[in-house]
mmCIF file of C-alpha atoms in Angstrom:
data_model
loop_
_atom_site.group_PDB
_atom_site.id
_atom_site.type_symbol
_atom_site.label_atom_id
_atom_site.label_comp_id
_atom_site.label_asym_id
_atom_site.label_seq_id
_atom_site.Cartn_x
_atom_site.Cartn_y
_atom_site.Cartn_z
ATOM 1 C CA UNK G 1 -8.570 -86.178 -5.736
ATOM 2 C CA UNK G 2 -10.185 -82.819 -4.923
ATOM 3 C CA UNK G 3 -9.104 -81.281 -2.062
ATOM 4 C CA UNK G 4 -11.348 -78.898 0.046
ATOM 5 C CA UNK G 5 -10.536 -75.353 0.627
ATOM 6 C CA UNK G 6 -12.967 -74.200 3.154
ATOM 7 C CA UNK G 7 -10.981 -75.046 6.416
ATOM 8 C CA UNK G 8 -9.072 -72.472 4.711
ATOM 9 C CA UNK G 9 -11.592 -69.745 4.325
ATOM 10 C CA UNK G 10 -12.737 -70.987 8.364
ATOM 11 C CA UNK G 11 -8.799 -69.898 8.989
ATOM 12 C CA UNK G 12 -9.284 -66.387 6.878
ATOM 13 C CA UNK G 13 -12.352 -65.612 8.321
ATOM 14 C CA UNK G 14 -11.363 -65.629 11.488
ATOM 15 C CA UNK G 15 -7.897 -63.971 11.077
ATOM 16 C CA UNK G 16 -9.604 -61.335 9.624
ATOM 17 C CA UNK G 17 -12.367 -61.052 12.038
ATOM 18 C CA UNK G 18 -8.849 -60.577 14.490
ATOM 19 C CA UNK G 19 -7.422 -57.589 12.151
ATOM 20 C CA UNK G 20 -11.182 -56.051 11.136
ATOM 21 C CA UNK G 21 -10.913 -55.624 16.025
ATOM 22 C CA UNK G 22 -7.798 -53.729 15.660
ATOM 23 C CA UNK G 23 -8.941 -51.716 13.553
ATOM 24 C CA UNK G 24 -12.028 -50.424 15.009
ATOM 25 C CA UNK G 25 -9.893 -49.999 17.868
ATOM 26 C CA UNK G 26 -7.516 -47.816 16.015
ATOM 27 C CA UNK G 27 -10.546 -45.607 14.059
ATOM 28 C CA UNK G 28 -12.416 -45.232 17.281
ATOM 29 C CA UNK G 29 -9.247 -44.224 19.190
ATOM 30 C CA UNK G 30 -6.502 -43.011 17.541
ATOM 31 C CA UNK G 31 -3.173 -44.079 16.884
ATOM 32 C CA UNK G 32 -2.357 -42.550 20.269
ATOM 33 C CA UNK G 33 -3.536 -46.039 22.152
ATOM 34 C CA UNK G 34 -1.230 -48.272 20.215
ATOM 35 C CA UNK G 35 1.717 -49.205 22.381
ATOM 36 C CA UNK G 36 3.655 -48.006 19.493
ATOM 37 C CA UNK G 37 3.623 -44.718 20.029
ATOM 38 C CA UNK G 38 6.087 -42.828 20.964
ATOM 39 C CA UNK G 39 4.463 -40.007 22.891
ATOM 40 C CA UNK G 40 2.484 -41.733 25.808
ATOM 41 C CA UNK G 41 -1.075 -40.978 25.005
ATOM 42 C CA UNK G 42 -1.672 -39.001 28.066
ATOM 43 C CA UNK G 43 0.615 -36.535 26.819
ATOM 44 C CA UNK G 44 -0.964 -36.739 23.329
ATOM 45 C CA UNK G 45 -4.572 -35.989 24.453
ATOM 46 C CA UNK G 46 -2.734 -32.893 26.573
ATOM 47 C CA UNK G 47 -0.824 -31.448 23.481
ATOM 48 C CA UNK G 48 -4.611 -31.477 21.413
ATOM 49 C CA UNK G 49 -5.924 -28.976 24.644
ATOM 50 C CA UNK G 50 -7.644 -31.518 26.919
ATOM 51 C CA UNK G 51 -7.400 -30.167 30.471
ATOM 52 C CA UNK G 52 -5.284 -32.402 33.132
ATOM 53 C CA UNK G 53 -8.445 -33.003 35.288
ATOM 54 C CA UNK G 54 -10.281 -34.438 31.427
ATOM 55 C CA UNK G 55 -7.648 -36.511 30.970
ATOM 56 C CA UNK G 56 -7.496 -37.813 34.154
ATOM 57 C CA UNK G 57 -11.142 -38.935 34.472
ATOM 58 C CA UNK G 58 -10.999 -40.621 30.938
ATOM 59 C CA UNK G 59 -8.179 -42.696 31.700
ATOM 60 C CA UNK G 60 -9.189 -43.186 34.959
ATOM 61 C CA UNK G 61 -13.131 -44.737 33.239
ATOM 62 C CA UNK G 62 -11.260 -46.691 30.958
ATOM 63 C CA UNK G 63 -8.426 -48.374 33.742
ATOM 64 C CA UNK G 64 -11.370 -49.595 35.646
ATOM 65 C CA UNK G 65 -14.541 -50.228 33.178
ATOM 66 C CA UNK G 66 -13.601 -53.263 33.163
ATOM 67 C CA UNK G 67 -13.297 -54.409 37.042
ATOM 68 C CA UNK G 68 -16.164 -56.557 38.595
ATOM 69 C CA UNK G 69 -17.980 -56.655 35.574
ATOM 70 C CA UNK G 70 -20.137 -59.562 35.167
ATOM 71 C CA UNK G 71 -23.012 -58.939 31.868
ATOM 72 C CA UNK G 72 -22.421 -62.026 30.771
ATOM 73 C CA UNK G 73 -20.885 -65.115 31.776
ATOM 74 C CA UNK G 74 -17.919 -65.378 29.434
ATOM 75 C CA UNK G 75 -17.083 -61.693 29.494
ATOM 76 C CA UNK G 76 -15.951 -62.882 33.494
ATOM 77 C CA UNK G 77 -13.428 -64.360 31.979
ATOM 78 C CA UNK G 78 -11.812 -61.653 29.249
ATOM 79 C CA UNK G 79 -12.871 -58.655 31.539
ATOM 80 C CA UNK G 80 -9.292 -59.908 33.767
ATOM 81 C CA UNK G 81 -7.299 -59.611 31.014
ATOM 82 C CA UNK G 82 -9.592 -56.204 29.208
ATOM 83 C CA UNK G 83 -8.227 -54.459 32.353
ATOM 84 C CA UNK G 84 -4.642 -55.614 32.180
ATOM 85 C CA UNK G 85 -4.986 -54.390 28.679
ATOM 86 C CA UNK G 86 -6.434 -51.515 29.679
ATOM 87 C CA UNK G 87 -9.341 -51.595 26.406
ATOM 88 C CA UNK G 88 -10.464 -48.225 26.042
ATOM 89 C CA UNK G 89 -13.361 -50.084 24.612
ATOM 90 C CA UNK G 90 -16.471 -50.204 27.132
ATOM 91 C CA UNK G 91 -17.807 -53.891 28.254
ATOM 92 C CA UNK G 92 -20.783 -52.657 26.736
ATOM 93 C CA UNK G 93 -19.184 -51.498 23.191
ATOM 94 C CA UNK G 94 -17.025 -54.488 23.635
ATOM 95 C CA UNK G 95 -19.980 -57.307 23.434
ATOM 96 C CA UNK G 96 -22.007 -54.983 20.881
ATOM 97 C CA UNK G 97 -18.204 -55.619 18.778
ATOM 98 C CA UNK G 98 -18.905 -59.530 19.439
ATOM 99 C CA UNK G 99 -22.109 -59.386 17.713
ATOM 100 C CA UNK G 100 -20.889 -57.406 14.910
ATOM 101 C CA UNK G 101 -17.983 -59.540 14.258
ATOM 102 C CA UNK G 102 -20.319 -62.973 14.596
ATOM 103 C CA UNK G 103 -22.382 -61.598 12.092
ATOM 104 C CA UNK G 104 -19.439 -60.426 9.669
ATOM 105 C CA UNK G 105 -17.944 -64.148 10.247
ATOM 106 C CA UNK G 106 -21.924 -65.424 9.402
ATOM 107 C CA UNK G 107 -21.614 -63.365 5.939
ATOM 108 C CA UNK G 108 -18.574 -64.534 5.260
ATOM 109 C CA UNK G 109 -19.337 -67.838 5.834
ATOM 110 C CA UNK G 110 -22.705 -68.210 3.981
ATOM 111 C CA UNK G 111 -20.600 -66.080 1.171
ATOM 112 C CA UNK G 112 -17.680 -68.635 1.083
ATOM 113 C CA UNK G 113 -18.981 -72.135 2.229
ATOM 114 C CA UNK G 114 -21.630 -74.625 1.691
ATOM 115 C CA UNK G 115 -22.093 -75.333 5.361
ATOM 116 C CA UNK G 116 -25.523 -75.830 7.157
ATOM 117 C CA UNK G 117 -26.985 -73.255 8.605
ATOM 118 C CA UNK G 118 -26.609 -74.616 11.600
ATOM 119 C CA UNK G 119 -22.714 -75.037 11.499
ATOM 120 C CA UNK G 120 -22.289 -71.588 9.929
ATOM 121 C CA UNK G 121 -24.364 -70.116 13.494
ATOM 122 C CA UNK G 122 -21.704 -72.221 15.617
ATOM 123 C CA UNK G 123 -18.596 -70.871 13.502
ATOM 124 C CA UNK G 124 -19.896 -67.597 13.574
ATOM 125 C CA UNK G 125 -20.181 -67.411 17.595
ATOM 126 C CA UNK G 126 -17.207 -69.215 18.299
ATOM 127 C CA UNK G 127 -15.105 -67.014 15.257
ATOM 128 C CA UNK G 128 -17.038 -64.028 16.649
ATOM 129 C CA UNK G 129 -16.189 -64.176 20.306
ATOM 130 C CA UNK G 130 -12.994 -66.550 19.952
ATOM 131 C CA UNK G 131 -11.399 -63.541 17.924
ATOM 132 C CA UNK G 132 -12.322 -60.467 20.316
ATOM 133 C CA UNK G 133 -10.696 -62.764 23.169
ATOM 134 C CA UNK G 134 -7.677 -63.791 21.551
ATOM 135 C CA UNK G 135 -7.095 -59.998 20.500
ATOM 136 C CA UNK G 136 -7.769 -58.790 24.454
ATOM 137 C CA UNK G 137 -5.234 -61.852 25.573
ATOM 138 C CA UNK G 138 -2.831 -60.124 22.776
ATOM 139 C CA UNK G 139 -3.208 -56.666 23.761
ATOM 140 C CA UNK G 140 -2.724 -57.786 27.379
ATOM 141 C CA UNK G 141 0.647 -60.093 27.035
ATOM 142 C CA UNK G 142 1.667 -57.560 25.420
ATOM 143 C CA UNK G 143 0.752 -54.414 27.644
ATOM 144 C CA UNK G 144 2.088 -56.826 30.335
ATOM 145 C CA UNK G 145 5.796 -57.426 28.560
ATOM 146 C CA UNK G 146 6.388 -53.863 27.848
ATOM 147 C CA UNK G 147 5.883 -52.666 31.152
ATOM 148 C CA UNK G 148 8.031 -55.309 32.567
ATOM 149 C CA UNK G 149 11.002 -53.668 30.132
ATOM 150 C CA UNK G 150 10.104 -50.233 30.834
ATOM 151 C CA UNK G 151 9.953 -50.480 34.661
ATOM 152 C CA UNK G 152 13.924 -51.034 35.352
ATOM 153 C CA UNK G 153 14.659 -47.887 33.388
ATOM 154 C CA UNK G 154 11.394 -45.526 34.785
ATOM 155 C CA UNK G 155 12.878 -46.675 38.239
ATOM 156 C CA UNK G 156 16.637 -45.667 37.320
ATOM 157 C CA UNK G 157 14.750 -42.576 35.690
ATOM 158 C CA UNK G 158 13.442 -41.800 39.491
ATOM 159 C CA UNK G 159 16.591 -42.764 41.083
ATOM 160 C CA UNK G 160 18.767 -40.482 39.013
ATOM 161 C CA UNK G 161 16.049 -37.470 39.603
ATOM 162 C CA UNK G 162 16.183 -37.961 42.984
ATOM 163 C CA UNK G 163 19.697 -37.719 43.304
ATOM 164 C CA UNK G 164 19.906 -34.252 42.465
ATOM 165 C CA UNK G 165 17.247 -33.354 44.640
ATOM 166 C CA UNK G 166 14.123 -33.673 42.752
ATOM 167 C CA UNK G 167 11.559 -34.576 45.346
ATOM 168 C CA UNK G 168 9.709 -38.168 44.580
ATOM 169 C CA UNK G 169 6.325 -36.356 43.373
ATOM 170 C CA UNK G 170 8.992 -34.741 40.947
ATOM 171 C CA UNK G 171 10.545 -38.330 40.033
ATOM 172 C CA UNK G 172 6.879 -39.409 39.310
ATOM 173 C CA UNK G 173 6.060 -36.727 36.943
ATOM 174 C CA UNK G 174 9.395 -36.846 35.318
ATOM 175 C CA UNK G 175 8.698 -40.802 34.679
ATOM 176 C CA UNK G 176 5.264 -39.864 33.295
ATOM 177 C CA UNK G 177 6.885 -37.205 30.133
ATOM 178 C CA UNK G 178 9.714 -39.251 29.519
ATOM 179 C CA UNK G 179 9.018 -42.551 28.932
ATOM 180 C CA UNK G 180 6.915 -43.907 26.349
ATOM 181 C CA UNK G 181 3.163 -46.041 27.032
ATOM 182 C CA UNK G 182 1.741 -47.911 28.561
ATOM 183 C CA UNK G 183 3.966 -47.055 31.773
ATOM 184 C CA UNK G 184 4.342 -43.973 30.624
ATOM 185 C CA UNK G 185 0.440 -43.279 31.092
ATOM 186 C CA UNK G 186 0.150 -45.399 34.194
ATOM 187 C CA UNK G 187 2.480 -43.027 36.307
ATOM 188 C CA UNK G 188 1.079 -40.012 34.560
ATOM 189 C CA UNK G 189 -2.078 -40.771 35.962
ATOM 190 C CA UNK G 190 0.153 -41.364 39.757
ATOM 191 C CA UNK G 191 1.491 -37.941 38.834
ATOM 192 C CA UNK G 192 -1.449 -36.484 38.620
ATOM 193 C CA UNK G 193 -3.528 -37.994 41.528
ATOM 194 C CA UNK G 194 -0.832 -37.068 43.662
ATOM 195 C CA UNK G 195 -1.074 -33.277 42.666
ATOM 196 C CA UNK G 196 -4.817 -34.069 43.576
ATOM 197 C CA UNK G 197 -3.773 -35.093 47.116
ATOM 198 C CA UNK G 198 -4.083 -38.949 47.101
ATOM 199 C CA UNK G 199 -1.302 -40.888 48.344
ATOM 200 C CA UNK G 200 1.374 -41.785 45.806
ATOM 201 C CA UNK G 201 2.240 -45.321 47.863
ATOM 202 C CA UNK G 202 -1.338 -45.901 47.513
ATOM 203 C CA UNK G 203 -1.532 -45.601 43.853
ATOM 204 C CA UNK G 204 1.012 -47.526 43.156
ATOM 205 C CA UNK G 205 -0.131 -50.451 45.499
ATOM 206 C CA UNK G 206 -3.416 -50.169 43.273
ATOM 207 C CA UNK G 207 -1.290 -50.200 39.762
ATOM 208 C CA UNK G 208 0.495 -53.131 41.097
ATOM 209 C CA UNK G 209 -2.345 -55.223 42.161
ATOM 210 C CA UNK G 210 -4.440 -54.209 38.740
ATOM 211 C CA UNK G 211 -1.502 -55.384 36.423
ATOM 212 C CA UNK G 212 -0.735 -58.184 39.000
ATOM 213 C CA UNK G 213 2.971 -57.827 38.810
ATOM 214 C CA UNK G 214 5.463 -59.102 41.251
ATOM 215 C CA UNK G 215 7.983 -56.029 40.263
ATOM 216 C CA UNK G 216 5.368 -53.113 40.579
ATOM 217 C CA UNK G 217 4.525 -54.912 44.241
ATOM 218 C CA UNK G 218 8.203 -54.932 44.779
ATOM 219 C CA UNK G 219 8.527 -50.700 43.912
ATOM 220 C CA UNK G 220 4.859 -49.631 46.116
ATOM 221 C CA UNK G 221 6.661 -52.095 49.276
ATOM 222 C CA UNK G 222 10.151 -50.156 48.689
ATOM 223 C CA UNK G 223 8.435 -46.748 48.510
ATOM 224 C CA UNK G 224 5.706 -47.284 51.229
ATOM 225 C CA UNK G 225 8.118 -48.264 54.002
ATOM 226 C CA UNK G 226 10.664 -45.563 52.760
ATOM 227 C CA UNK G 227 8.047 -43.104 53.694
ATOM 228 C CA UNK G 228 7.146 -45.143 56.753
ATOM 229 C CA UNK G 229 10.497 -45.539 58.399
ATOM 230 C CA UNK G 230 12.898 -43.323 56.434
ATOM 231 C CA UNK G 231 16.273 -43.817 54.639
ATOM 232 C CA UNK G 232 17.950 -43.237 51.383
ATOM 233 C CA UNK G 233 15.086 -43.745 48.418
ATOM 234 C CA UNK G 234 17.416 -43.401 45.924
ATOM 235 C CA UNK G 235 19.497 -46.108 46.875
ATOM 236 C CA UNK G 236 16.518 -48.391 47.707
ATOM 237 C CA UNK G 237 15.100 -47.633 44.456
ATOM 238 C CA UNK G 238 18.739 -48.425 42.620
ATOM 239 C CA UNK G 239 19.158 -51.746 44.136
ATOM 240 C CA UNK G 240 15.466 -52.515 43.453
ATOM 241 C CA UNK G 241 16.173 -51.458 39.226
ATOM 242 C CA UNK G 242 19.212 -54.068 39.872
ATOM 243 C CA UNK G 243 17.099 -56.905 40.995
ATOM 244 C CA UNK G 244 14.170 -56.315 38.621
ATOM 245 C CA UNK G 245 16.684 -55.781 35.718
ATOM 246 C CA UNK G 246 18.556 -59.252 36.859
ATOM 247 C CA UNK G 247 15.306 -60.909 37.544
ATOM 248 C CA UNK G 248 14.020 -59.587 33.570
ATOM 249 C CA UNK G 249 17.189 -61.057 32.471
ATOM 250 C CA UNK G 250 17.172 -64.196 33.996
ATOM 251 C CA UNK G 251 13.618 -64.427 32.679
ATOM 252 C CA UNK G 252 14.813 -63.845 29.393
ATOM 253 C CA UNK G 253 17.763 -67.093 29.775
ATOM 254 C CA UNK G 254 14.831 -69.066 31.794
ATOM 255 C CA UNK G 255 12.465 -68.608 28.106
ATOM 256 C CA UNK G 256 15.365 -69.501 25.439
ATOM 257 C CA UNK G 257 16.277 -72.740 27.545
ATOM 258 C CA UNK G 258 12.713 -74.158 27.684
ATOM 259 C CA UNK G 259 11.870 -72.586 24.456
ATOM 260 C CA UNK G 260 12.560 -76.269 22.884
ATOM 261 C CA UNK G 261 10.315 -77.668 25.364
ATOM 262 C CA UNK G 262 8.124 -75.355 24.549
ATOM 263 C CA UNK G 263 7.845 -76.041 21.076
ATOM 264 C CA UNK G 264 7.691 -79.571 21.449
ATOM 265 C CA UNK G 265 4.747 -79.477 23.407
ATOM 266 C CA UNK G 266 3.129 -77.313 21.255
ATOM 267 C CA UNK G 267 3.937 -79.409 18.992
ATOM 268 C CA UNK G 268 2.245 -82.601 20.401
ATOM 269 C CA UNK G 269 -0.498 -80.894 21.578
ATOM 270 C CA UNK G 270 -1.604 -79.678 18.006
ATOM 271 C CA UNK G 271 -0.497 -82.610 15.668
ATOM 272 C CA UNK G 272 -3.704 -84.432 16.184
ATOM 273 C CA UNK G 273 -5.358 -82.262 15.088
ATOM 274 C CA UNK G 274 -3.521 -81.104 12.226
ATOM 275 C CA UNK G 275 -3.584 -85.106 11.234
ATOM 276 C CA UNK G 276 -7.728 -85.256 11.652
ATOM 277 C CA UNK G 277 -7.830 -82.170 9.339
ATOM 278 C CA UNK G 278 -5.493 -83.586 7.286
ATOM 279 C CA UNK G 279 -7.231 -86.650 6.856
ATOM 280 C CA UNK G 280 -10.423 -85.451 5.913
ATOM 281 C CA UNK G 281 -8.982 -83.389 3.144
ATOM 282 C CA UNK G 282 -7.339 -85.346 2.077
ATOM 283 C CA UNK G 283 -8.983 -89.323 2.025
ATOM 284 C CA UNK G 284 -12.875 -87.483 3.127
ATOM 285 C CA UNK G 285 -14.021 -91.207 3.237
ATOM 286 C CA UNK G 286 -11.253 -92.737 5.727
ATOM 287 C CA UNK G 287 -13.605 -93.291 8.319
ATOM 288 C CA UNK G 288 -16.307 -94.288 5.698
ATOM 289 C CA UNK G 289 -16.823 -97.987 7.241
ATOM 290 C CA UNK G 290 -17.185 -97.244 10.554
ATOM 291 C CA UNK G 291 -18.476 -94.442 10.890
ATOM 292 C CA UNK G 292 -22.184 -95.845 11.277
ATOM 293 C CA UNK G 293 -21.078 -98.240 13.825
ATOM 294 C CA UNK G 294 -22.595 -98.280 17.374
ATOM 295 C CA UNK G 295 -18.846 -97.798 18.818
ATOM 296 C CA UNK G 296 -18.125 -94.676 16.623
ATOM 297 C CA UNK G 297 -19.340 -91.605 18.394
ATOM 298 C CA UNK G 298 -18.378 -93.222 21.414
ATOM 299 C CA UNK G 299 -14.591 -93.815 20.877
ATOM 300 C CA UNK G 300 -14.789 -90.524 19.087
ATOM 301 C CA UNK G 301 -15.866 -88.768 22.579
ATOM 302 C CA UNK G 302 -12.942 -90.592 24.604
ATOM 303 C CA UNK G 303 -10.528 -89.704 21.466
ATOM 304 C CA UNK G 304 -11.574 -85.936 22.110
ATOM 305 C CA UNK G 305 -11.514 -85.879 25.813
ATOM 306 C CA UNK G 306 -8.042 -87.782 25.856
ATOM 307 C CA UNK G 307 -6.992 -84.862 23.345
ATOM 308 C CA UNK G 308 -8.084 -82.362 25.484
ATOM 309 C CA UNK G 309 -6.099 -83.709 28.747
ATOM 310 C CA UNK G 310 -3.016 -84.529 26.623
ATOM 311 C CA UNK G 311 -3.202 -80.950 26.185
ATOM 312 C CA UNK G 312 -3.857 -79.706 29.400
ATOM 313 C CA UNK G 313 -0.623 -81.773 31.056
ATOM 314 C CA UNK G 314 1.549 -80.171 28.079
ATOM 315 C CA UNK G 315 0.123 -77.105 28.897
ATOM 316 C CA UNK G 316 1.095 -77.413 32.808
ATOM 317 C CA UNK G 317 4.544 -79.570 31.724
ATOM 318 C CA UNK G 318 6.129 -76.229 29.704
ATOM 319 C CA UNK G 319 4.810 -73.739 32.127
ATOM 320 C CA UNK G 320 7.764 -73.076 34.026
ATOM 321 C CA UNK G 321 7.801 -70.350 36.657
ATOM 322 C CA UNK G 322 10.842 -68.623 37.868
#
C-alpha cells in the first residue's frame, strides 16, 4: 500500500510560508521589534541617533496604521488584531506580503505536488493569507500576554518612584527606560507625549482601549480620578498592582484547571478530521462505492456543516472567562 506524502508537503508549505513572515519582518525591521529584546525598541532607535520627536512619529504611524482600515474585506478582520500587535508592517506592505507568500506557496506547490491547477490556486490563497493571519493572531496573543505580566511590576515601578517624590510624569518616563517591550515602548511613547503637552490620563485611556485590556482601563480610571479629586497615587496605584497581580494569578490557576477541558475539546474538534485524512491515505478507495451515488455530496455537505458546529459549541464550551 503506498501511502501519499503530499498532505505533508500542504503542512510544510504552509509552516514555512509562517517562518519565511517572520522573517521579512525581522530583515525589514530589526531585531529591535521582537518582543525579545531586551532594550525596548524605542530606546534602541534613540541610542542609533534618532531624535525623540522621529521616534515618536514612527511609532506613533505604526500604533495606528492599522485602525479603520478597510482595503479589503478580510484585512477588516486581521487589521483588529495588526494593531494589538502593533505590525510595523503597513496594510499596504502587509497585503503586497499576501501575494508574495500565495505565490511562493503556488511554486511550491506546482514544485512538490501533482495537483490541478485549480486546487494548487485555492491552496495557494488560503496557505497565502491563512499564514500572514495566523502569524498577526501570534504576534498579538502574544504582545497581549506580555503586557499583562509586565503591567503589575511597571505599576509597582511607578508606585515606588513616586514614593520618594518623583512626580508621575517622572514615574512614566522611569517605566518607559526600565522595563523591557512592548510596555516598555507603549509608555515611552506616554512619556513623551506628555513632555509634548497632551494629557497623560488621556493617553493612557487611548492605550487601554487600543489593546482592549480590562487592567490598563483599571490604571487610566485610578489615575484620571486621582488627578480629578485628589489623594494618595501611590497607594491607589499599590493596591491596583495587588489586584491586577491577584487577578494575573488567578488567571493563571483558572487556565491549568480547564486546561484538560481544553484539550479535550481540542481534541474532539480535530479528530474528524485527522480520521478523513487518515482514511484517504491510507484505504484512498474507502468511499469508492458510493461515492457516485446521488446521496453522496449531499450527506457529505451535512457531514461538513455538522463538523463545523461541533466545533463552534467546543469552541464556546472551553472558553471560560474569569
Amino acid at each position: 500500500m503506498e501511502i501519499s506524502i503530499e498532505p505533508l508537503i500542504y503542512i510544510g508549505i504552509f509552516i514555512g510560508v509562517v517562518m519565511l513572515v517572520e522573517g521579512i519582518y525581522l530583515v525589514a525591521f530589526g531585531k529591535s521589534i521582537s518582543l525579545n529584546n531586551r532594550v525596548n525598541r524605542r530606546l534602541e532607535m534613540l541610542d542609533k541617533g534618532a531624535t525623540r520627536e522621529a521616534v515618536l512619529e514612527q511609532l506613533r504611524k505604526e500604533m495606528s496604521q492599522h485602525k479603520g482600515q478597510s482595503i479589503l474585506p478580510l484585512y477588516a478582520m486581521l487589521a483588529d488584531k495588526a494593531q494589538k500587535a502593533n505590525i510595523a508592517f503597513s496594510p499596504t506592505a502587509l497585503i503586497m506580503i499576501m501575494v508574495l507568500l500565495t505565490g511562493v506557496a503556488f511554486i511550491g506547490l506546482t514544485i512538490g505536488t501533482g495537483a490541478g491547477l485549480s486546487v494548487r490556486i485555492v491552496a495557494s490563497v488560503v496557505i497565502g493569507i491563512g499564514g500572514v493571519y495566523m502569524w498577526v493572531s501570534k504576534k498579538a496573543k502574544q504582545r497581549l500576554s506580555m503586557i499583562e505580566e509586565q503591567l503589575p511590576d511597571a505599576v509597582e515601578l511607578m508606585v515606588r518612584s513616586l514614593r520618594v517624590g518623583h512626580p508621575f510624569s517622572s514615574a512614566i518616563n522611569i517605566v518607559a527606560k526600565e522595563v523591557a517591550d512592548p510596555l516598555g515602548s507603549e509608555f515611552g511613547m506616554i512619556a513623551d507625549e506628555a513632555a509634548y503637552g497632551r494629557d497623560i490620563t488621556e493617553a493612557l485611556k487611548e492605550l487601554a482601549e487600543r489593546m482592549d485590556m480590562q487592567d490598563l482601563r483599571f490604571l487610566a480610571v485610578a489615575v484620571s480620578i486621582q488627578s480629578q479629586s485628589g489623594g494618595n497615587l501611590a497607594e491607589i496605584l499599590d493596591g491596583l498592582a495587588k489586584v491586577i497581580r491577584a487577578r494575573f494569578k488567578l488567571f493563571r490557576r483558572v487556565k491549568a484547571i480547564t486546561a484538560e477541558a481544553k484539550w479535550s475539546g481540542m481534541f474532539l474538534s480535530g479528530f474528524p478530521f485527522v480520521a478523513l485524512v487518515g482514511i484517504n491515505l491510507l484505504e484512498p478507495d474507502y468511499y469508492a462505492d458510493v461515492i457516485d451515488t446521488p446521496a453522496f455530496i449531499p450527506a457529505c455537505v451535512v457531514v461538513a456543516v455538522f463538523l463545523v458546529v461541533n466545533v463552534i459549541f467546543m469552541k464556546m464550551m472551553v472558553n471560560i472567562k474569569v
